[in-house]
PDB file of C-alpha atoms in Angstrom:
ATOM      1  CA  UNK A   1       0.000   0.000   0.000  1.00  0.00           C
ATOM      2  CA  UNK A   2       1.659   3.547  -0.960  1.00  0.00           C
ATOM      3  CA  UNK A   3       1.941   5.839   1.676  1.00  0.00           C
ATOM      4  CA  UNK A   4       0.899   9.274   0.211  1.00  0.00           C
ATOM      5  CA  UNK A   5       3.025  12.291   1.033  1.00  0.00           C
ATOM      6  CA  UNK A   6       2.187  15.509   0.542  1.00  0.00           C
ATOM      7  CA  UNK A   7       4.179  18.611  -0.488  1.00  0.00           C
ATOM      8  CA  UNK A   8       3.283  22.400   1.013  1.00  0.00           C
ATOM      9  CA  UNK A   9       3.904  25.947   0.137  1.00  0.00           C
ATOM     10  CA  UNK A  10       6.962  27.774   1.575  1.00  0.00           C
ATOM     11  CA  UNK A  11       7.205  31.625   1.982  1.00  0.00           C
ATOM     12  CA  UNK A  12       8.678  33.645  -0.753  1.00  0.00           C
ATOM     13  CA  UNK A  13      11.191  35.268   1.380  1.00  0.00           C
ATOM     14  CA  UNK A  14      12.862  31.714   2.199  1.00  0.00           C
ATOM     15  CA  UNK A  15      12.391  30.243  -1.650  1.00  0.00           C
ATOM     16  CA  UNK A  16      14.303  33.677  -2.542  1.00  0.00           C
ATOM     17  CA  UNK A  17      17.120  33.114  -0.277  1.00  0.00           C
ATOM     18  CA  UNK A  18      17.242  29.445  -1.274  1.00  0.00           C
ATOM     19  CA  UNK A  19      17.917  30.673  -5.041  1.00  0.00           C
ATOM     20  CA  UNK A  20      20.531  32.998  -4.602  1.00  0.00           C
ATOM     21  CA  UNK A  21      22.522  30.752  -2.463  1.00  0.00           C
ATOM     22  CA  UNK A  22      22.132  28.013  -5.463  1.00  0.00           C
ATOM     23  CA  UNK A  23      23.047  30.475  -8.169  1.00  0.00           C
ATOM     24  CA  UNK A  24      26.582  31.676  -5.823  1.00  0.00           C
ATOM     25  CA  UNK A  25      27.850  28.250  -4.508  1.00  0.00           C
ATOM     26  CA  UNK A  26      28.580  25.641  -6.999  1.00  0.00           C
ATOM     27  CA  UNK A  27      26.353  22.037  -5.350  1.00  0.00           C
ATOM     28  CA  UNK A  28      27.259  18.490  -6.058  1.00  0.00           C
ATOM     29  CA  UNK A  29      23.813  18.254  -7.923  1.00  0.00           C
ATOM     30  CA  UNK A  30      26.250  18.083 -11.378  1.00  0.00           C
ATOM     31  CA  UNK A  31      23.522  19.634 -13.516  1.00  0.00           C
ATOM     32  CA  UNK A  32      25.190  22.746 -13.880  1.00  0.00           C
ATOM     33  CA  UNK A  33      22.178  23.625 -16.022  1.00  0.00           C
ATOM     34  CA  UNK A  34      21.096  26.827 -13.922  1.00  0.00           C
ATOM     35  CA  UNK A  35      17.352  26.706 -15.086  1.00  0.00           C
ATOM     36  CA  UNK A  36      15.840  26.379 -12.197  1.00  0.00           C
ATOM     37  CA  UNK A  37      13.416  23.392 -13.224  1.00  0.00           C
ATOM     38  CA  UNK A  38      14.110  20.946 -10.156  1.00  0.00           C
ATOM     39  CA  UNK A  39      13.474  23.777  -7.664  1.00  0.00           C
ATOM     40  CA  UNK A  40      10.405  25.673  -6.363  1.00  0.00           C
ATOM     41  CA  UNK A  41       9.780  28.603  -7.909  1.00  0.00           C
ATOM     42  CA  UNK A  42       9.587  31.853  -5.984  1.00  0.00           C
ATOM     43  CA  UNK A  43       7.756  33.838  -8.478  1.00  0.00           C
ATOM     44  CA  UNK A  44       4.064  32.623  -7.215  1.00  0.00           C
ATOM     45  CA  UNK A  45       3.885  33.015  -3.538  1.00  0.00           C
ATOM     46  CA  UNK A  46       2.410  29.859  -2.317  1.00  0.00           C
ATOM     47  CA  UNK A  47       2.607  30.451   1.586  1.00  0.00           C
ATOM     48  CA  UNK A  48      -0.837  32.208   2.758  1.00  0.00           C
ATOM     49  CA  UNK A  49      -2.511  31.184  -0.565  1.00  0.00           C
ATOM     50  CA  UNK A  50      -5.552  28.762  -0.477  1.00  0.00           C
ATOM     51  CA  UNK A  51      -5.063  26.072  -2.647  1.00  0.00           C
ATOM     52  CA  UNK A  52      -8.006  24.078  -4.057  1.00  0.00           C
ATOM     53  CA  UNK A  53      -7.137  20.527  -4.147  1.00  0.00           C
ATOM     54  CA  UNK A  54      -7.959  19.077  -7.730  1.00  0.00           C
ATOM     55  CA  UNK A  55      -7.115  15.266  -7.939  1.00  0.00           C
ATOM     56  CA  UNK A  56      -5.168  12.624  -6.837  1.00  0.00           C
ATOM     57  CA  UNK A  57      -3.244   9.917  -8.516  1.00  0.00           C
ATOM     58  CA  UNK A  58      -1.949   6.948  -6.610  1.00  0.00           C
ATOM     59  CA  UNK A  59      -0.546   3.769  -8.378  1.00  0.00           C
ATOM     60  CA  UNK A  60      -0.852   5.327 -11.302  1.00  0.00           C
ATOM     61  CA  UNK A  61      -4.714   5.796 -10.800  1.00  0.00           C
ATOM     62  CA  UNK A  62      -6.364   9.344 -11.075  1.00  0.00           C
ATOM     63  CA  UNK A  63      -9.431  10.010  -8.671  1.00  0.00           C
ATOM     64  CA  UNK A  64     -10.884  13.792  -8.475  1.00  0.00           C
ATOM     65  CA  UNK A  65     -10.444  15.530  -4.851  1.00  0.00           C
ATOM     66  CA  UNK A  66     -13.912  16.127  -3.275  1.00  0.00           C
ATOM     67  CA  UNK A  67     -15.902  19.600  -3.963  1.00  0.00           C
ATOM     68  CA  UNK A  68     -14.353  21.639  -1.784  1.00  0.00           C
ATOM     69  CA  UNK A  69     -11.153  20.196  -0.898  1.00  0.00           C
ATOM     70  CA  UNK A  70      -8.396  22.772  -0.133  1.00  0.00           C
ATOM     71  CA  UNK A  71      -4.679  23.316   1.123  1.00  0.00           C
ATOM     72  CA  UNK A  72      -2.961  25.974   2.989  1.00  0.00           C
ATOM     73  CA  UNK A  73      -0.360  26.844   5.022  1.00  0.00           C
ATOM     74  CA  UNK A  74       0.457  29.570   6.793  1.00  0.00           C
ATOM     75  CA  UNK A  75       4.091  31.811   6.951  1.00  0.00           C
ATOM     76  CA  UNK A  76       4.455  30.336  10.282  1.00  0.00           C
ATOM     77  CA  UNK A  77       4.629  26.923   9.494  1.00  0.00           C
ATOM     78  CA  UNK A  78       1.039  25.067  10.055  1.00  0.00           C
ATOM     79  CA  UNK A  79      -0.228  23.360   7.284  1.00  0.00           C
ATOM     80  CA  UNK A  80      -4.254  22.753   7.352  1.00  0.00           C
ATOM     81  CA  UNK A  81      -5.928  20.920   4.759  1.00  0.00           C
ATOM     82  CA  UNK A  82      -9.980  19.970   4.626  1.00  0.00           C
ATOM     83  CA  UNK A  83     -11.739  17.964   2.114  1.00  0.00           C
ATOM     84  CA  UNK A  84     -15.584  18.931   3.165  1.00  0.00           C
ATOM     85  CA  UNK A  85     -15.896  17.355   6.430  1.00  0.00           C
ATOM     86  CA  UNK A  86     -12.466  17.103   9.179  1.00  0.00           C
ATOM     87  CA  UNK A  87     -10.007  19.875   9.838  1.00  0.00           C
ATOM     88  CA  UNK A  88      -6.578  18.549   8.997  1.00  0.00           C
ATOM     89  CA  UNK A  89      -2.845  19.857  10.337  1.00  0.00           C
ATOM     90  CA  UNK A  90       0.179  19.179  10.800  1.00  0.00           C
ATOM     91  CA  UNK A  91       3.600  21.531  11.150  1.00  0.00           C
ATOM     92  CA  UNK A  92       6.075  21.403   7.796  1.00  0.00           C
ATOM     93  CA  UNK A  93       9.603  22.120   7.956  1.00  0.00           C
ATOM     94  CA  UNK A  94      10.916  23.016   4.697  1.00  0.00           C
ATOM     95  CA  UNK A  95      14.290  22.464   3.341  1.00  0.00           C
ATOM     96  CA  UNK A  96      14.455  23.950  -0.404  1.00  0.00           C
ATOM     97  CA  UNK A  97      11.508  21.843  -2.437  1.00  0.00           C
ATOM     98  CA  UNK A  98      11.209  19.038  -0.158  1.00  0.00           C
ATOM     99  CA  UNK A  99       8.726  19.405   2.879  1.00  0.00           C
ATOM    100  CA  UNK A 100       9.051  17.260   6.021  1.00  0.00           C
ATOM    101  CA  UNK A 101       5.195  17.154   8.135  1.00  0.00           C
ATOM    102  CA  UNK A 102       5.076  16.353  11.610  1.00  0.00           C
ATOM    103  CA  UNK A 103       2.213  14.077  12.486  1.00  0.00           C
ATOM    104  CA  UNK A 104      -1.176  15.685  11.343  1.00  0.00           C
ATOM    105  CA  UNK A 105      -4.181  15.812  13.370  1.00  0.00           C
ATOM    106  CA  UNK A 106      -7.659  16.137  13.003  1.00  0.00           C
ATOM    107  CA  UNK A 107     -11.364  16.696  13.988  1.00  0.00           C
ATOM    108  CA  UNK A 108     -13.430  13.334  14.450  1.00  0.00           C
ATOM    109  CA  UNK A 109     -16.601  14.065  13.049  1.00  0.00           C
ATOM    110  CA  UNK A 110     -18.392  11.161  10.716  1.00  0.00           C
ATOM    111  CA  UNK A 111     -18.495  11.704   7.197  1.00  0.00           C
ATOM    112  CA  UNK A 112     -19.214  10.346   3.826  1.00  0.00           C
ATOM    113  CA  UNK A 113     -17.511   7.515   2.475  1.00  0.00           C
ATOM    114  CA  UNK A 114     -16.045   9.782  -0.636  1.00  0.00           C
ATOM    115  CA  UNK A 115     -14.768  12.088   1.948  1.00  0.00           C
ATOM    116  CA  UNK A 116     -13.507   9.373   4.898  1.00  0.00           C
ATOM    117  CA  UNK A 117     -11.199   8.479   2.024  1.00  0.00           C
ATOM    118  CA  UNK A 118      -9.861  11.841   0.909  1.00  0.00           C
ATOM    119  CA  UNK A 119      -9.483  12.224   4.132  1.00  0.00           C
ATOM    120  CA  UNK A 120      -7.331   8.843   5.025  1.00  0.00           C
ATOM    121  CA  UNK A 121      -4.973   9.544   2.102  1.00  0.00           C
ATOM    122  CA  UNK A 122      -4.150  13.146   3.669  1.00  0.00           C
ATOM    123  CA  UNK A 123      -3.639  12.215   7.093  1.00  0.00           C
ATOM    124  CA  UNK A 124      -1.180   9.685   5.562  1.00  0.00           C
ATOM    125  CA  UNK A 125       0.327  12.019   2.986  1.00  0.00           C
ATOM    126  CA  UNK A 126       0.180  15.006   5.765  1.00  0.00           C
ATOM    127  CA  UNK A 127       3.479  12.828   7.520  1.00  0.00           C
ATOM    128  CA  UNK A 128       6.789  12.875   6.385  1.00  0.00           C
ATOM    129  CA  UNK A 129       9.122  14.070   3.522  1.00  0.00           C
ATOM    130  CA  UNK A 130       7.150  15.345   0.177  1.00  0.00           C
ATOM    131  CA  UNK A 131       8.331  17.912  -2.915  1.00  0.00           C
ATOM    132  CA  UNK A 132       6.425  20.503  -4.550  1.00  0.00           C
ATOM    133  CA  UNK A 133       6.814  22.143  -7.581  1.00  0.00           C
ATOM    134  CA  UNK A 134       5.349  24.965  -9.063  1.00  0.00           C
ATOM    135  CA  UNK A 135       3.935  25.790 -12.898  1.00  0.00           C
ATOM    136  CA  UNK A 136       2.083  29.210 -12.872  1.00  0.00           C
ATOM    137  CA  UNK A 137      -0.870  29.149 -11.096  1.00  0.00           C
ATOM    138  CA  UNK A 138      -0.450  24.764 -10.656  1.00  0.00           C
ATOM    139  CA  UNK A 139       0.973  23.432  -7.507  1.00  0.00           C
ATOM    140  CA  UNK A 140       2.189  19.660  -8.160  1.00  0.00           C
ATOM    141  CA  UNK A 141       3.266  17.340  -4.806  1.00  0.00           C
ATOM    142  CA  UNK A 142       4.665  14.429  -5.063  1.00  0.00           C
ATOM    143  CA  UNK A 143       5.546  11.543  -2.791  1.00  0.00           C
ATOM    144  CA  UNK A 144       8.638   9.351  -2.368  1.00  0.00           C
ATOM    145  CA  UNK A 145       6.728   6.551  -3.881  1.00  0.00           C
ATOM    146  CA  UNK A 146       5.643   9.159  -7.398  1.00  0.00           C
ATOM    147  CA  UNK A 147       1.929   9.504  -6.152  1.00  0.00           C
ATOM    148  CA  UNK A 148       1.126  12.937  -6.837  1.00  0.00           C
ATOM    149  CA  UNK A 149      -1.542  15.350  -5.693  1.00  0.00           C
ATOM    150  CA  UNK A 150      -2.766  18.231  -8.240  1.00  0.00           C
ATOM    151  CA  UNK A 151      -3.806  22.011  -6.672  1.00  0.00           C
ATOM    152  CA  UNK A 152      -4.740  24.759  -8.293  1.00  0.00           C
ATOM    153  CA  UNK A 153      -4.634  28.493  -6.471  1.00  0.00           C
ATOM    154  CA  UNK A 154      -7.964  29.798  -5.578  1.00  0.00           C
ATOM    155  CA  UNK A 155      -8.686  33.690  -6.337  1.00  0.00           C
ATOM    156  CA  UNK A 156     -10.290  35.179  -3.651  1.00  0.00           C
ATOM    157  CA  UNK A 157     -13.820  35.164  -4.439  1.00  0.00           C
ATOM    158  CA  UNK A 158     -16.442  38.790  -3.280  1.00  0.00           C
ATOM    159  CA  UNK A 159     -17.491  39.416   0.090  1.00  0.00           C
ATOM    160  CA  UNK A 160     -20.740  40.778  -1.696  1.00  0.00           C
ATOM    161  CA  UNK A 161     -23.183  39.074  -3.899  1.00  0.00           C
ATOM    162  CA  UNK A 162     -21.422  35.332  -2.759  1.00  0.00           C
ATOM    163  CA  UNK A 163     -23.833  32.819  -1.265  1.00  0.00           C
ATOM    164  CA  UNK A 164     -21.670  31.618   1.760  1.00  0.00           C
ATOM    165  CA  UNK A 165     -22.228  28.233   2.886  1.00  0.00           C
ATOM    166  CA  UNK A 166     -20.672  27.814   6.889  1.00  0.00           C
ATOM    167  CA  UNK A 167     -19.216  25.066   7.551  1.00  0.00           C
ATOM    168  CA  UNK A 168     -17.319  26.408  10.987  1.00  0.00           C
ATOM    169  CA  UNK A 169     -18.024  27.199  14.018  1.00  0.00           C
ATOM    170  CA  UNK A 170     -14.748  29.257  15.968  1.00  0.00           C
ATOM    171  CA  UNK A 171     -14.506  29.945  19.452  1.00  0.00           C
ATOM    172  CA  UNK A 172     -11.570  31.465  20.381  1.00  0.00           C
ATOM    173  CA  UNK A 173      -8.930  29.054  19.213  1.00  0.00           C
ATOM    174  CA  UNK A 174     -11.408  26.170  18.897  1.00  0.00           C
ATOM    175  CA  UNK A 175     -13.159  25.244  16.000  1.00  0.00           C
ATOM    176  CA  UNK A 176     -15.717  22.789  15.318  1.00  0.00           C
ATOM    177  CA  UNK A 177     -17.377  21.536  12.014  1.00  0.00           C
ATOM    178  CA  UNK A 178     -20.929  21.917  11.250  1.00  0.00           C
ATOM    179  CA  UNK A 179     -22.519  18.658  11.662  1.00  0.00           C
ATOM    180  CA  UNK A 180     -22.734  17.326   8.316  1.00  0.00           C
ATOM    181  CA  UNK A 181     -25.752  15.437   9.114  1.00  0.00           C
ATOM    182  CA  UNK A 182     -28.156  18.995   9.174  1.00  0.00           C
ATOM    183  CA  UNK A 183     -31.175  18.820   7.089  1.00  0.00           C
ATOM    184  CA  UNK A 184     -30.208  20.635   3.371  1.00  0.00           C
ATOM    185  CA  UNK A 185     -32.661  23.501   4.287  1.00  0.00           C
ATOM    186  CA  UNK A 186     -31.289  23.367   7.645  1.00  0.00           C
ATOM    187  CA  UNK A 187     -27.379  24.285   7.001  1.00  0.00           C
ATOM    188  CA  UNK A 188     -26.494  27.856   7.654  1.00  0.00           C
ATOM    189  CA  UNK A 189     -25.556  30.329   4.950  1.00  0.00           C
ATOM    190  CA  UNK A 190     -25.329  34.268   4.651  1.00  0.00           C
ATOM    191  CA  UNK A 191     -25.069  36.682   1.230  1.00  0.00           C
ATOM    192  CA  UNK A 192     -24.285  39.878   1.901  1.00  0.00           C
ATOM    193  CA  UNK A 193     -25.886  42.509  -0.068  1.00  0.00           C
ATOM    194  CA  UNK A 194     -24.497  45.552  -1.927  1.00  0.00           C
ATOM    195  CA  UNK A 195     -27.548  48.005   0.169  1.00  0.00           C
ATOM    196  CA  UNK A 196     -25.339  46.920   3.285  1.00  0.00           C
ATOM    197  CA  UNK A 197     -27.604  44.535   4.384  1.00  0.00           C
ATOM    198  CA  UNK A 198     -27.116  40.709   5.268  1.00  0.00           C
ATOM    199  CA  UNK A 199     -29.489  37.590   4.644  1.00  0.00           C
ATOM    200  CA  UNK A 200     -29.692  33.965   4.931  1.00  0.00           C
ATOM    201  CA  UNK A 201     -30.034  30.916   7.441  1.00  0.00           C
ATOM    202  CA  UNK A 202     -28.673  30.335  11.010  1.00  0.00           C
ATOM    203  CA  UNK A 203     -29.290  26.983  11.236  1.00  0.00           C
ATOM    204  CA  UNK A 204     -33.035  26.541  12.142  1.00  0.00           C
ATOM    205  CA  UNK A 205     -34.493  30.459  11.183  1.00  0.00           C
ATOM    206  CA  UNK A 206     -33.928  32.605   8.287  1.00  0.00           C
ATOM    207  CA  UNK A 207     -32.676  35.846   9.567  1.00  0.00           C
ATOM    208  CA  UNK A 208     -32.193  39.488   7.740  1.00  0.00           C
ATOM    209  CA  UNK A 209     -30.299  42.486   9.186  1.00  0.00           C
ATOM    210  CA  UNK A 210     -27.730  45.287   8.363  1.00  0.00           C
ATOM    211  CA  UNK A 211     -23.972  44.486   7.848  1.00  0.00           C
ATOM    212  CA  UNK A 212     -21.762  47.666   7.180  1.00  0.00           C
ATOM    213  CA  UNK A 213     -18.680  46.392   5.695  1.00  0.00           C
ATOM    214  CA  UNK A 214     -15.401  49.154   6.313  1.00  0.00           C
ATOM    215  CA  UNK A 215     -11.764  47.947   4.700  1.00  0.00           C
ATOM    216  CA  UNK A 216     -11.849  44.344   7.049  1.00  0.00           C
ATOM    217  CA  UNK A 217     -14.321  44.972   9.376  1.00  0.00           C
ATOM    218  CA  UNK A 218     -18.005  44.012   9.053  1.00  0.00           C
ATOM    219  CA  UNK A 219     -20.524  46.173  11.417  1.00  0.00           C
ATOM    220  CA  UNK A 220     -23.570  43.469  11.828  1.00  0.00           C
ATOM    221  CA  UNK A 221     -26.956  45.341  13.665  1.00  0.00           C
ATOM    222  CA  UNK A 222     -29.542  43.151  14.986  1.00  0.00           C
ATOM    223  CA  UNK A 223     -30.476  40.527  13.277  1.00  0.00           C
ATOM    224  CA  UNK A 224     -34.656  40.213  12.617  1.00  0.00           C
ATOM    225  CA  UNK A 225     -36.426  36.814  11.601  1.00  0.00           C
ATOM    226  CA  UNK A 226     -38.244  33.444  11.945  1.00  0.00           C
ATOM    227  CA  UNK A 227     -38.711  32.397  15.226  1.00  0.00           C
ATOM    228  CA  UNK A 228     -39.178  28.642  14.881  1.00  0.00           C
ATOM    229  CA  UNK A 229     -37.883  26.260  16.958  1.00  0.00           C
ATOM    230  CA  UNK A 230     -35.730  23.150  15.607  1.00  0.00           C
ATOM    231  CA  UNK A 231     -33.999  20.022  17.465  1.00  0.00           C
ATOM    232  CA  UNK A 232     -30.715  21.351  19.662  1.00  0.00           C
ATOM    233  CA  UNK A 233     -28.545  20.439  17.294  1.00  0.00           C
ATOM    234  CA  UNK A 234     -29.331  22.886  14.805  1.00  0.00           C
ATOM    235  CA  UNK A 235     -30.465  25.424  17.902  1.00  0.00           C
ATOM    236  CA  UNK A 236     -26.623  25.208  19.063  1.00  0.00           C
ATOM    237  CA  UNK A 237     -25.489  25.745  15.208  1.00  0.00           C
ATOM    238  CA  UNK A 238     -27.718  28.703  15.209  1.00  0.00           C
ATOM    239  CA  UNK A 239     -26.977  29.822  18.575  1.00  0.00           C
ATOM    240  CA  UNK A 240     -22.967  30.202  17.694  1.00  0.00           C
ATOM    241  CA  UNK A 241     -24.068  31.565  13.995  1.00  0.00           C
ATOM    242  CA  UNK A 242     -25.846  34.593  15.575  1.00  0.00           C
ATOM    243  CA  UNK A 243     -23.212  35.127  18.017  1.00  0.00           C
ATOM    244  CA  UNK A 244     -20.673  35.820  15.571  1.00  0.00           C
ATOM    245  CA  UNK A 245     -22.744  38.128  13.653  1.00  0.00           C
ATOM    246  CA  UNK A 246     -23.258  40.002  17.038  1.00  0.00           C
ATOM    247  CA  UNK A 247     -21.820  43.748  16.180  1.00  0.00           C
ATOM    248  CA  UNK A 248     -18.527  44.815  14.861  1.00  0.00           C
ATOM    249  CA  UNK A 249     -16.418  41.915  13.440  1.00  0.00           C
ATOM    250  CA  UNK A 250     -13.325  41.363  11.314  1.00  0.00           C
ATOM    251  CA  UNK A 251     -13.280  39.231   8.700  1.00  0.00           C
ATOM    252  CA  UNK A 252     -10.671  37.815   5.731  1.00  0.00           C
ATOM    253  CA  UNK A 253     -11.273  36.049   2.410  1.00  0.00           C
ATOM    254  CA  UNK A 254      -9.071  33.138   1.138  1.00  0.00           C
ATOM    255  CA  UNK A 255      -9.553  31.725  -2.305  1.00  0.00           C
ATOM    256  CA  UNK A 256     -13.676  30.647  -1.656  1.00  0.00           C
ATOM    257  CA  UNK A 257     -12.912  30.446   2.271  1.00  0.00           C
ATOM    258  CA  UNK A 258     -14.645  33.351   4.624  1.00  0.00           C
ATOM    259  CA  UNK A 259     -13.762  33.689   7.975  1.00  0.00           C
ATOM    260  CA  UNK A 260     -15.691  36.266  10.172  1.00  0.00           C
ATOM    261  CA  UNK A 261     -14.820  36.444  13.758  1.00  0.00           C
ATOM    262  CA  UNK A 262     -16.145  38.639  16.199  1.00  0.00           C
ATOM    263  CA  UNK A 263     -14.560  40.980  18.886  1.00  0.00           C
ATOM    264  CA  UNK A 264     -15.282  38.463  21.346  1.00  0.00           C
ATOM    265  CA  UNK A 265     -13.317  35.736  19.819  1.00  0.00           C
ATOM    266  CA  UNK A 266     -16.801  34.147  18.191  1.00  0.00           C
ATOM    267  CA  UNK A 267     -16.278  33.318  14.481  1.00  0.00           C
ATOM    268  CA  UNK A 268     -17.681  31.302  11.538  1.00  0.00           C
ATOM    269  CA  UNK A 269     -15.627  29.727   8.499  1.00  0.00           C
ATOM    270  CA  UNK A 270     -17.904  29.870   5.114  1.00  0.00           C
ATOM    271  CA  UNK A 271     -17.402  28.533   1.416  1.00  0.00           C
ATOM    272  CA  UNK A 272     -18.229  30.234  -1.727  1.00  0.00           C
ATOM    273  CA  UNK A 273     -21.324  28.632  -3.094  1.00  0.00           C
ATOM    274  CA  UNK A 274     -23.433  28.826  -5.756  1.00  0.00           C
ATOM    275  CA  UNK A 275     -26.135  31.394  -5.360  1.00  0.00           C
ATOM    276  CA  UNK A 276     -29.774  30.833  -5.979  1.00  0.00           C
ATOM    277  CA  UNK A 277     -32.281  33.294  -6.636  1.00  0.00           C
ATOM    278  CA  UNK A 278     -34.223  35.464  -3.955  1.00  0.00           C
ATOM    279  CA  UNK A 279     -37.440  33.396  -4.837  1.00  0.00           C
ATOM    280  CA  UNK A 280     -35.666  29.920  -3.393  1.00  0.00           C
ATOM    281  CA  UNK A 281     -34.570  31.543  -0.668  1.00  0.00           C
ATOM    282  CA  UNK A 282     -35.259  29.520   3.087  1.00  0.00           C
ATOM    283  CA  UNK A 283     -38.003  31.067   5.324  1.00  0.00           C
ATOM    284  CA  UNK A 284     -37.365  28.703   8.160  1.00  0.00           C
TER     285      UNK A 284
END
């Protein structure tokens, strides 16, 4: 059985430095050839960037990644990776284009078989030695054993006018995945609109209210809607929802990825999603 291994992202700073010390010592590589095509390119930046996982080929077999699947890490060394269900890390050390992971952990929430197995081949990828390579916009990693995993950078999709799907729930440095067992109608969402206003579902009630967005802050007022009453799992999803969109909150956008967290350390993670017409909108 391959073991997958996964390659990350390394800052721009350090992939800088790593070329001009190749280009002014002479290595015991022999190539001599001084294009550059073994090493990682520094002329994408890759740390920071939210990569959208696109497929996976193992033995020689291609399978497509799961809707949704993405890659980052951050300048400080944390990789996270999520195929629609768990929250995956791990820390990377990074030694010119090869990447060493420490052992990766993850959330334990049940999820689809499709998923369960995305998920499985990261974990074992996410842990040990793996080298990426960059083509434009195309972020290739490949394994000791040639399995390679295909990513593509995400452009950060509009805070207005994008039906956000949440899939998140942050409290303080906590966070915890929507169950993924909520009735369709039943999993929260938000669009912001371009009057300043903010609509969607918190989990059991449709809600409507006033969201002033400023540079990277969102101002929410008091939410107004349905009052119905649903079983306490989607009450608690609603319940953290609203608290995040409680007043004055800061927020970033990531490829499709929102994250809004308020001033008291409440926050929800969302995914760009299709979005459907005012008329199909959920009333409760």
């Amino acid at each position: 059985m391959h073991t997958q291994r996964m390659a990350v992202s390394v800052s721009v700073s350090v992939l800088a430095l790593l070329t001009l010390a190749a280009c002014g010592t002479e290595s015991g590589s022999g190539s001599g050839s001084g294009d550059g095509s073994d090493t990682v390119q520094s002329d994408v930046p890759v740390t920071g960037v939210a990569w959208s996982v696109d497929s996976l080929t193992v033995g020689g077999k291609k399978t497509e990644a799961p809707e949704g699947s993405r890659l980052e890490i951050d300048p400080k060394g944390r990789a996270k990776a999520g195929f629609g269900c768990n929250h995956i890390s791990a820390d990377a050390r990074v030694e010119g284009d090869r990447i060493t992971f420490g052992t990766p952990v993850s959330t334990q929430m049940a999820c689809d078989e499709t998923t369960e197995k995305a998920e499985k081949a990261a974990l074992a990828a996410m842990d040990g030695e793996v080298t990426a390579k960059l083509s434009g916009e195309k972020l290739t990693l490949t394994t000791e054993g040639g399995d390679t995993i295909a990513l593509s950078e995400e452009k950060p999709a509009d805070l207005v006018g994008t039906r956000w799907a949440v899939n998140t729930l942050l409290s303080g440095e906590t966070a915890t995945t929507v169950p993924a067992d909520l009735p369709k109608e039943r999993v929260p969402h938000l669009t912001f609109g371009e009057d300043g206003t903010v609509h969607g579902n918190s989990g059991c009630n449709s809600f409507h209210g006033k969201a002033a967005v400023k540079g990277s802050t969102i101002d929410f007022g008091p939410p107004a809607g349905t009052r119905k009453m649903c079983p306490e799992a989607e009450m608690e999803v609603e319940r953290a929802v609203l608290a995040a969109l409680d007043g004055p909150a800061t927020y970033t956008i990531k490829g499709s990825t929102l994250t809004v967290t308020s001033k008291d350390g409440k926050g929800i993670g969302a995914t760009a999603a299709p979005a459907k017409s005012e008329g199909t909108q959920e009333q409760g």
